[in-house]
């Protein structure tokens, strides 16, 4: 499972295994993120106020790999 | 690609106790999965995972376990019922991943020494499954009075369980295929 935060959250995520465009199928607030991670994102985001980060989950239609990135 | 890739459904044995009869249940389920073409499996024994206990969550992730969960299309969790609950070690292990579970199917096998076949531990696991992003099926397998179901060497004494496991697996395979298609082809927006 790759967690690739350097790609733009709004663009098609590229599969870290085979390079195909991935399918965005889920967003979830993920709790337990470190304070360091939280300060890098929008302080007005309501999910951040509750202590979580919105994470996007993507799967590859070519090879089945899964990956995530911060929204 | 999707049609040719076999499903991968590991079986997690959710206890590390000495003398655990759940081992026989987990081995039986894994063998039954192995009878199906197009489905791969392996037994994941949580007693064998080198997880520290002075931290929790993704901070202690085991790379082999995480890779197995990442590859999985569905999980089977075989859990004994201890005081109506699951083992602390099982929760500790499950909590070490998250992204690897999202939108994958899970079926739960309960094991108990008494007559209820782990029904209470299954109920207690359901909200945990949801929070981990797993999708539960609604057919369980309940091993009641497990010492009568298996001989001490693991031989199955009550053959009716094969039928119950078959029903359980059919739903699990359907859900695994359906969710794989959804993960890979149905976009959120």
PDB file of C-alpha atoms in Angstrom, chain B residues 5-180:
ATOM      1  CA  UNK B   5      -6.371 -12.482 -11.280  1.00  0.00           C
ATOM      2  CA  UNK B   6      -7.281 -15.034  -8.611  1.00  0.00           C
ATOM      3  CA  UNK B   7      -8.964 -13.888  -5.446  1.00  0.00           C
ATOM      4  CA  UNK B   8      -6.688 -13.880  -2.428  1.00  0.00           C
ATOM      5  CA  UNK B   9      -8.415 -14.565   0.866  1.00  0.00           C
ATOM      6  CA  UNK B  10      -6.135 -15.083   3.874  1.00  0.00           C
ATOM      7  CA  UNK B  11      -7.453 -16.641   7.073  1.00  0.00           C
ATOM      8  CA  UNK B  12      -6.456 -14.825  10.267  1.00  0.00           C
ATOM      9  CA  UNK B  13      -6.212 -16.985  13.367  1.00  0.00           C
ATOM     10  CA  UNK B  14      -7.164 -14.541  16.113  1.00  0.00           C
ATOM     11  CA  UNK B  15      -5.645 -16.018  19.238  1.00  0.00           C
ATOM     12  CA  UNK B  16      -2.204 -16.870  20.545  1.00  0.00           C
ATOM     13  CA  UNK B  17      -3.307 -18.983  23.497  1.00  0.00           C
ATOM     14  CA  UNK B  18      -1.702 -22.328  24.211  1.00  0.00           C
ATOM     15  CA  UNK B  19      -3.930 -25.246  23.246  1.00  0.00           C
ATOM     16  CA  UNK B  20      -6.174 -23.095  21.063  1.00  0.00           C
ATOM     17  CA  UNK B  21      -8.849 -25.167  19.334  1.00  0.00           C
ATOM     18  CA  UNK B  22      -9.419 -22.247  16.966  1.00  0.00           C
ATOM     19  CA  UNK B  23      -6.305 -23.397  15.139  1.00  0.00           C
ATOM     20  CA  UNK B  24      -8.205 -26.438  13.879  1.00  0.00           C
ATOM     21  CA  UNK B  25     -11.107 -24.259  12.744  1.00  0.00           C
ATOM     22  CA  UNK B  26      -8.772 -21.880  10.920  1.00  0.00           C
ATOM     23  CA  UNK B  27      -6.932 -24.730   9.227  1.00  0.00           C
ATOM     24  CA  UNK B  28     -10.220 -26.295   8.144  1.00  0.00           C
ATOM     25  CA  UNK B  29     -11.495 -23.040   6.641  1.00  0.00           C
ATOM     26  CA  UNK B  30      -8.191 -22.488   4.828  1.00  0.00           C
ATOM     27  CA  UNK B  31      -8.337 -26.015   3.430  1.00  0.00           C
ATOM     28  CA  UNK B  32     -11.900 -25.474   2.248  1.00  0.00           C
ATOM     29  CA  UNK B  33     -10.926 -22.215   0.542  1.00  0.00           C
ATOM     30  CA  UNK B  34      -8.054 -24.051  -1.105  1.00  0.00           C
ATOM     31  CA  UNK B  35     -10.516 -26.455  -2.749  1.00  0.00           C
ATOM     32  CA  UNK B  36     -11.834 -23.637  -4.929  1.00  0.00           C
ATOM     33  CA  UNK B  37     -10.118 -22.832  -8.198  1.00  0.00           C
ATOM     34  CA  UNK B  38      -9.355 -19.176  -8.709  1.00  0.00           C
ATOM     35  CA  UNK B  39      -8.960 -18.491  -4.992  1.00  0.00           C
ATOM     36  CA  UNK B  40      -5.645 -18.389  -3.136  1.00  0.00           C
ATOM     37  CA  UNK B  41      -5.312 -18.370   0.625  1.00  0.00           C
ATOM     38  CA  UNK B  42      -2.857 -18.594   3.471  1.00  0.00           C
ATOM     39  CA  UNK B  43      -3.154 -18.918   7.217  1.00  0.00           C
ATOM     40  CA  UNK B  44      -2.012 -15.858   9.191  1.00  0.00           C
ATOM     41  CA  UNK B  45      -1.268 -16.837  12.779  1.00  0.00           C
ATOM     42  CA  UNK B  46      -1.199 -13.716  14.945  1.00  0.00           C
ATOM     43  CA  UNK B  47       1.017 -15.552  17.415  1.00  0.00           C
ATOM     44  CA  UNK B  48       3.767 -15.455  14.798  1.00  0.00           C
ATOM     45  CA  UNK B  49       3.646 -11.688  14.173  1.00  0.00           C
ATOM     46  CA  UNK B  50       6.481  -9.757  15.815  1.00  0.00           C
ATOM     47  CA  UNK B  51       4.458  -6.748  16.936  1.00  0.00           C
ATOM     48  CA  UNK B  52       5.665  -4.683  19.904  1.00  0.00           C
ATOM     49  CA  UNK B  53       3.155  -3.863  22.622  1.00  0.00           C
ATOM     50  CA  UNK B  54       4.586  -0.512  23.747  1.00  0.00           C
ATOM     51  CA  UNK B  55       2.923   1.314  20.855  1.00  0.00           C
ATOM     52  CA  UNK B  56      -0.071   0.691  18.608  1.00  0.00           C
ATOM     53  CA  UNK B  57      -1.640   1.345  15.247  1.00  0.00           C
ATOM     54  CA  UNK B  58       0.254   1.952  12.054  1.00  0.00           C
ATOM     55  CA  UNK B  59       3.365   2.899  14.039  1.00  0.00           C
ATOM     56  CA  UNK B  60       4.027  -0.784  14.659  1.00  0.00           C
ATOM     57  CA  UNK B  61       2.960  -2.101  11.266  1.00  0.00           C
ATOM     58  CA  UNK B  62       4.573  -5.399  10.288  1.00  0.00           C
ATOM     59  CA  UNK B  63       5.562  -5.215   6.597  1.00  0.00           C
ATOM     60  CA  UNK B  64       4.740  -8.852   5.873  1.00  0.00           C
ATOM     61  CA  UNK B  65       1.307  -8.674   7.483  1.00  0.00           C
ATOM     62  CA  UNK B  66       0.602  -5.333   5.783  1.00  0.00           C
ATOM     63  CA  UNK B  67       1.582  -6.736   2.381  1.00  0.00           C
ATOM     64  CA  UNK B  68      -0.700  -9.708   2.942  1.00  0.00           C
ATOM     65  CA  UNK B  69      -3.608  -7.432   3.818  1.00  0.00           C
ATOM     66  CA  UNK B  70      -2.832  -5.221   0.825  1.00  0.00           C
ATOM     67  CA  UNK B  71      -2.914  -8.206  -1.524  1.00  0.00           C
ATOM     68  CA  UNK B  72      -6.098  -9.605   0.015  1.00  0.00           C
ATOM     69  CA  UNK B  73      -9.489  -9.269  -1.657  1.00  0.00           C
ATOM     70  CA  UNK B  74     -11.249 -10.504   1.469  1.00  0.00           C
ATOM     71  CA  UNK B  75     -10.427 -11.803   4.920  1.00  0.00           C
ATOM     72  CA  UNK B  76     -11.642 -14.603   7.112  1.00  0.00           C
ATOM     73  CA  UNK B  77     -11.173 -13.932  10.808  1.00  0.00           C
ATOM     74  CA  UNK B  78     -11.342 -16.975  13.057  1.00  0.00           C
ATOM     75  CA  UNK B  79     -11.819 -15.836  16.605  1.00  0.00           C
ATOM     76  CA  UNK B  80     -12.492 -17.597  19.864  1.00  0.00           C
ATOM     77  CA  UNK B  81     -14.815 -15.958  22.363  1.00  0.00           C
ATOM     78  CA  UNK B  82     -13.083 -14.922  25.580  1.00  0.00           C
ATOM     79  CA  UNK B  83     -15.481 -13.453  28.169  1.00  0.00           C
ATOM     80  CA  UNK B  84     -17.832 -12.469  25.329  1.00  0.00           C
ATOM     81  CA  UNK B  85     -15.029 -10.610  23.535  1.00  0.00           C
ATOM     82  CA  UNK B  86     -12.110 -11.038  21.158  1.00  0.00           C
ATOM     83  CA  UNK B  87      -8.494 -11.343  22.193  1.00  0.00           C
ATOM     84  CA  UNK B  88      -6.595  -8.151  22.854  1.00  0.00           C
ATOM     85  CA  UNK B  89      -3.841  -9.389  20.579  1.00  0.00           C
ATOM     86  CA  UNK B  90      -6.256  -9.748  17.652  1.00  0.00           C
ATOM     87  CA  UNK B  91      -7.344  -6.124  18.040  1.00  0.00           C
ATOM     88  CA  UNK B  92      -3.719  -5.041  18.393  1.00  0.00           C
ATOM     89  CA  UNK B  93      -2.849  -6.796  15.126  1.00  0.00           C
ATOM     90  CA  UNK B  94      -5.888  -5.533  13.210  1.00  0.00           C
ATOM     91  CA  UNK B  95      -5.231  -1.961  14.322  1.00  0.00           C
ATOM     92  CA  UNK B  96      -1.775  -2.024  12.762  1.00  0.00           C
ATOM     93  CA  UNK B  97      -3.275  -1.508   9.295  1.00  0.00           C
ATOM     94  CA  UNK B  98      -6.058   0.587   7.831  1.00  0.00           C
ATOM     95  CA  UNK B  99      -5.522   1.546   4.211  1.00  0.00           C
ATOM     96  CA  UNK B 100      -4.964  -2.103   3.348  1.00  0.00           C
ATOM     97  CA  UNK B 101      -8.512  -3.064   4.389  1.00  0.00           C
ATOM     98  CA  UNK B 102     -10.628  -0.423   2.710  1.00  0.00           C
ATOM     99  CA  UNK B 103     -13.668  -1.809   0.854  1.00  0.00           C
ATOM    100  CA  UNK B 104     -12.666  -5.438   1.235  1.00  0.00           C
ATOM    101  CA  UNK B 105     -14.961  -8.211   2.380  1.00  0.00           C
ATOM    102  CA  UNK B 106     -14.646  -9.988   5.706  1.00  0.00           C
ATOM    103  CA  UNK B 107     -16.303 -13.097   7.066  1.00  0.00           C
ATOM    104  CA  UNK B 108     -16.084 -14.036  10.715  1.00  0.00           C
ATOM    105  CA  UNK B 109     -15.834 -17.503  12.211  1.00  0.00           C
ATOM    106  CA  UNK B 110     -16.645 -17.746  15.904  1.00  0.00           C
ATOM    107  CA  UNK B 111     -15.327 -20.519  18.121  1.00  0.00           C
ATOM    108  CA  UNK B 112     -16.433 -21.348  21.636  1.00  0.00           C
ATOM    109  CA  UNK B 113     -16.246 -24.140  24.148  1.00  0.00           C
ATOM    110  CA  UNK B 114     -19.917 -23.575  24.964  1.00  0.00           C
ATOM    111  CA  UNK B 115     -23.114 -23.770  22.943  1.00  0.00           C
ATOM    112  CA  UNK B 116     -23.239 -20.318  21.329  1.00  0.00           C
ATOM    113  CA  UNK B 117     -20.422 -20.710  18.828  1.00  0.00           C
ATOM    114  CA  UNK B 118     -18.869 -17.308  19.349  1.00  0.00           C
ATOM    115  CA  UNK B 119     -22.007 -15.356  18.454  1.00  0.00           C
ATOM    116  CA  UNK B 120     -21.205 -12.703  21.051  1.00  0.00           C
ATOM    117  CA  UNK B 121     -17.644 -12.151  19.929  1.00  0.00           C
ATOM    118  CA  UNK B 122     -18.853 -11.840  16.340  1.00  0.00           C
ATOM    119  CA  UNK B 123     -21.338  -9.154  17.371  1.00  0.00           C
ATOM    120  CA  UNK B 124     -18.572  -7.330  19.209  1.00  0.00           C
ATOM    121  CA  UNK B 125     -16.260  -7.460  16.206  1.00  0.00           C
ATOM    122  CA  UNK B 126     -18.767  -5.968  13.763  1.00  0.00           C
ATOM    123  CA  UNK B 127     -18.282  -2.290  14.709  1.00  0.00           C
ATOM    124  CA  UNK B 128     -14.518  -2.793  14.625  1.00  0.00           C
ATOM    125  CA  UNK B 129     -14.758  -4.194  11.107  1.00  0.00           C
ATOM    126  CA  UNK B 130     -16.757  -1.201   9.956  1.00  0.00           C
ATOM    127  CA  UNK B 131     -14.286   1.289  11.363  1.00  0.00           C
ATOM    128  CA  UNK B 132     -11.455  -0.532   9.627  1.00  0.00           C
ATOM    129  CA  UNK B 133     -13.245  -0.111   6.288  1.00  0.00           C
ATOM    130  CA  UNK B 134     -14.028  -3.820   5.941  1.00  0.00           C
ATOM    131  CA  UNK B 135     -17.414  -4.957   4.630  1.00  0.00           C
ATOM    132  CA  UNK B 136     -18.986  -7.801   6.561  1.00  0.00           C
ATOM    133  CA  UNK B 137     -20.959 -10.610   4.984  1.00  0.00           C
ATOM    134  CA  UNK B 138     -23.992 -11.841   6.868  1.00  0.00           C
ATOM    135  CA  UNK B 139     -23.267 -15.544   6.908  1.00  0.00           C
ATOM    136  CA  UNK B 140     -21.059 -16.584   9.837  1.00  0.00           C
ATOM    137  CA  UNK B 141     -19.677 -19.933  10.875  1.00  0.00           C
ATOM    138  CA  UNK B 142     -20.187 -20.792  14.524  1.00  0.00           C
ATOM    139  CA  UNK B 143     -18.165 -23.598  16.046  1.00  0.00           C
ATOM    140  CA  UNK B 144     -20.085 -24.519  19.188  1.00  0.00           C
ATOM    141  CA  UNK B 145     -18.717 -26.919  21.784  1.00  0.00           C
ATOM    142  CA  UNK B 146     -15.536 -26.966  19.770  1.00  0.00           C
ATOM    143  CA  UNK B 147     -13.978 -29.807  21.710  1.00  0.00           C
ATOM    144  CA  UNK B 148     -16.675 -32.046  20.255  1.00  0.00           C
ATOM    145  CA  UNK B 149     -16.201 -30.715  16.727  1.00  0.00           C
ATOM    146  CA  UNK B 150     -12.501 -31.502  16.437  1.00  0.00           C
ATOM    147  CA  UNK B 151     -10.363 -34.275  17.831  1.00  0.00           C
ATOM    148  CA  UNK B 152      -7.272 -33.062  19.659  1.00  0.00           C
ATOM    149  CA  UNK B 153      -5.205 -33.714  16.544  1.00  0.00           C
ATOM    150  CA  UNK B 154      -7.500 -31.487  14.471  1.00  0.00           C
ATOM    151  CA  UNK B 155      -9.559 -34.132  12.712  1.00  0.00           C
ATOM    152  CA  UNK B 156     -13.061 -32.837  11.977  1.00  0.00           C
ATOM    153  CA  UNK B 157     -15.637 -34.963  13.797  1.00  0.00           C
ATOM    154  CA  UNK B 158     -18.813 -33.210  12.644  1.00  0.00           C
ATOM    155  CA  UNK B 159     -18.996 -33.164   8.873  1.00  0.00           C
ATOM    156  CA  UNK B 160     -21.992 -30.794   8.780  1.00  0.00           C
ATOM    157  CA  UNK B 161     -19.513 -27.964   9.220  1.00  0.00           C
ATOM    158  CA  UNK B 162     -18.299 -28.437   5.668  1.00  0.00           C
ATOM    159  CA  UNK B 163     -21.741 -27.440   4.380  1.00  0.00           C
ATOM    160  CA  UNK B 164     -21.841 -24.403   6.668  1.00  0.00           C
ATOM    161  CA  UNK B 165     -18.386 -23.313   5.567  1.00  0.00           C
ATOM    162  CA  UNK B 166     -19.364 -23.765   1.924  1.00  0.00           C
ATOM    163  CA  UNK B 167     -22.360 -21.428   2.348  1.00  0.00           C
ATOM    164  CA  UNK B 168     -20.144 -18.919   4.146  1.00  0.00           C
ATOM    165  CA  UNK B 169     -17.478 -19.027   1.441  1.00  0.00           C
ATOM    166  CA  UNK B 170     -19.932 -18.662  -1.420  1.00  0.00           C
ATOM    167  CA  UNK B 171     -21.169 -15.379  -0.010  1.00  0.00           C
ATOM    168  CA  UNK B 172     -17.635 -14.259   0.808  1.00  0.00           C
ATOM    169  CA  UNK B 173     -16.410 -14.963  -2.739  1.00  0.00           C
ATOM    170  CA  UNK B 174     -19.363 -13.063  -4.200  1.00  0.00           C
ATOM    171  CA  UNK B 175     -18.684 -10.089  -1.968  1.00  0.00           C
ATOM    172  CA  UNK B 176     -14.956 -10.213  -2.691  1.00  0.00           C
ATOM    173  CA  UNK B 177     -15.537 -10.153  -6.455  1.00  0.00           C
ATOM    174  CA  UNK B 178     -18.139  -7.436  -6.216  1.00  0.00           C
ATOM    175  CA  UNK B 179     -16.028  -5.197  -4.009  1.00  0.00           C
ATOM    176  CA  UNK B 180     -12.941  -5.740  -6.146  1.00  0.00           C
TER     177      UNK B 180
END
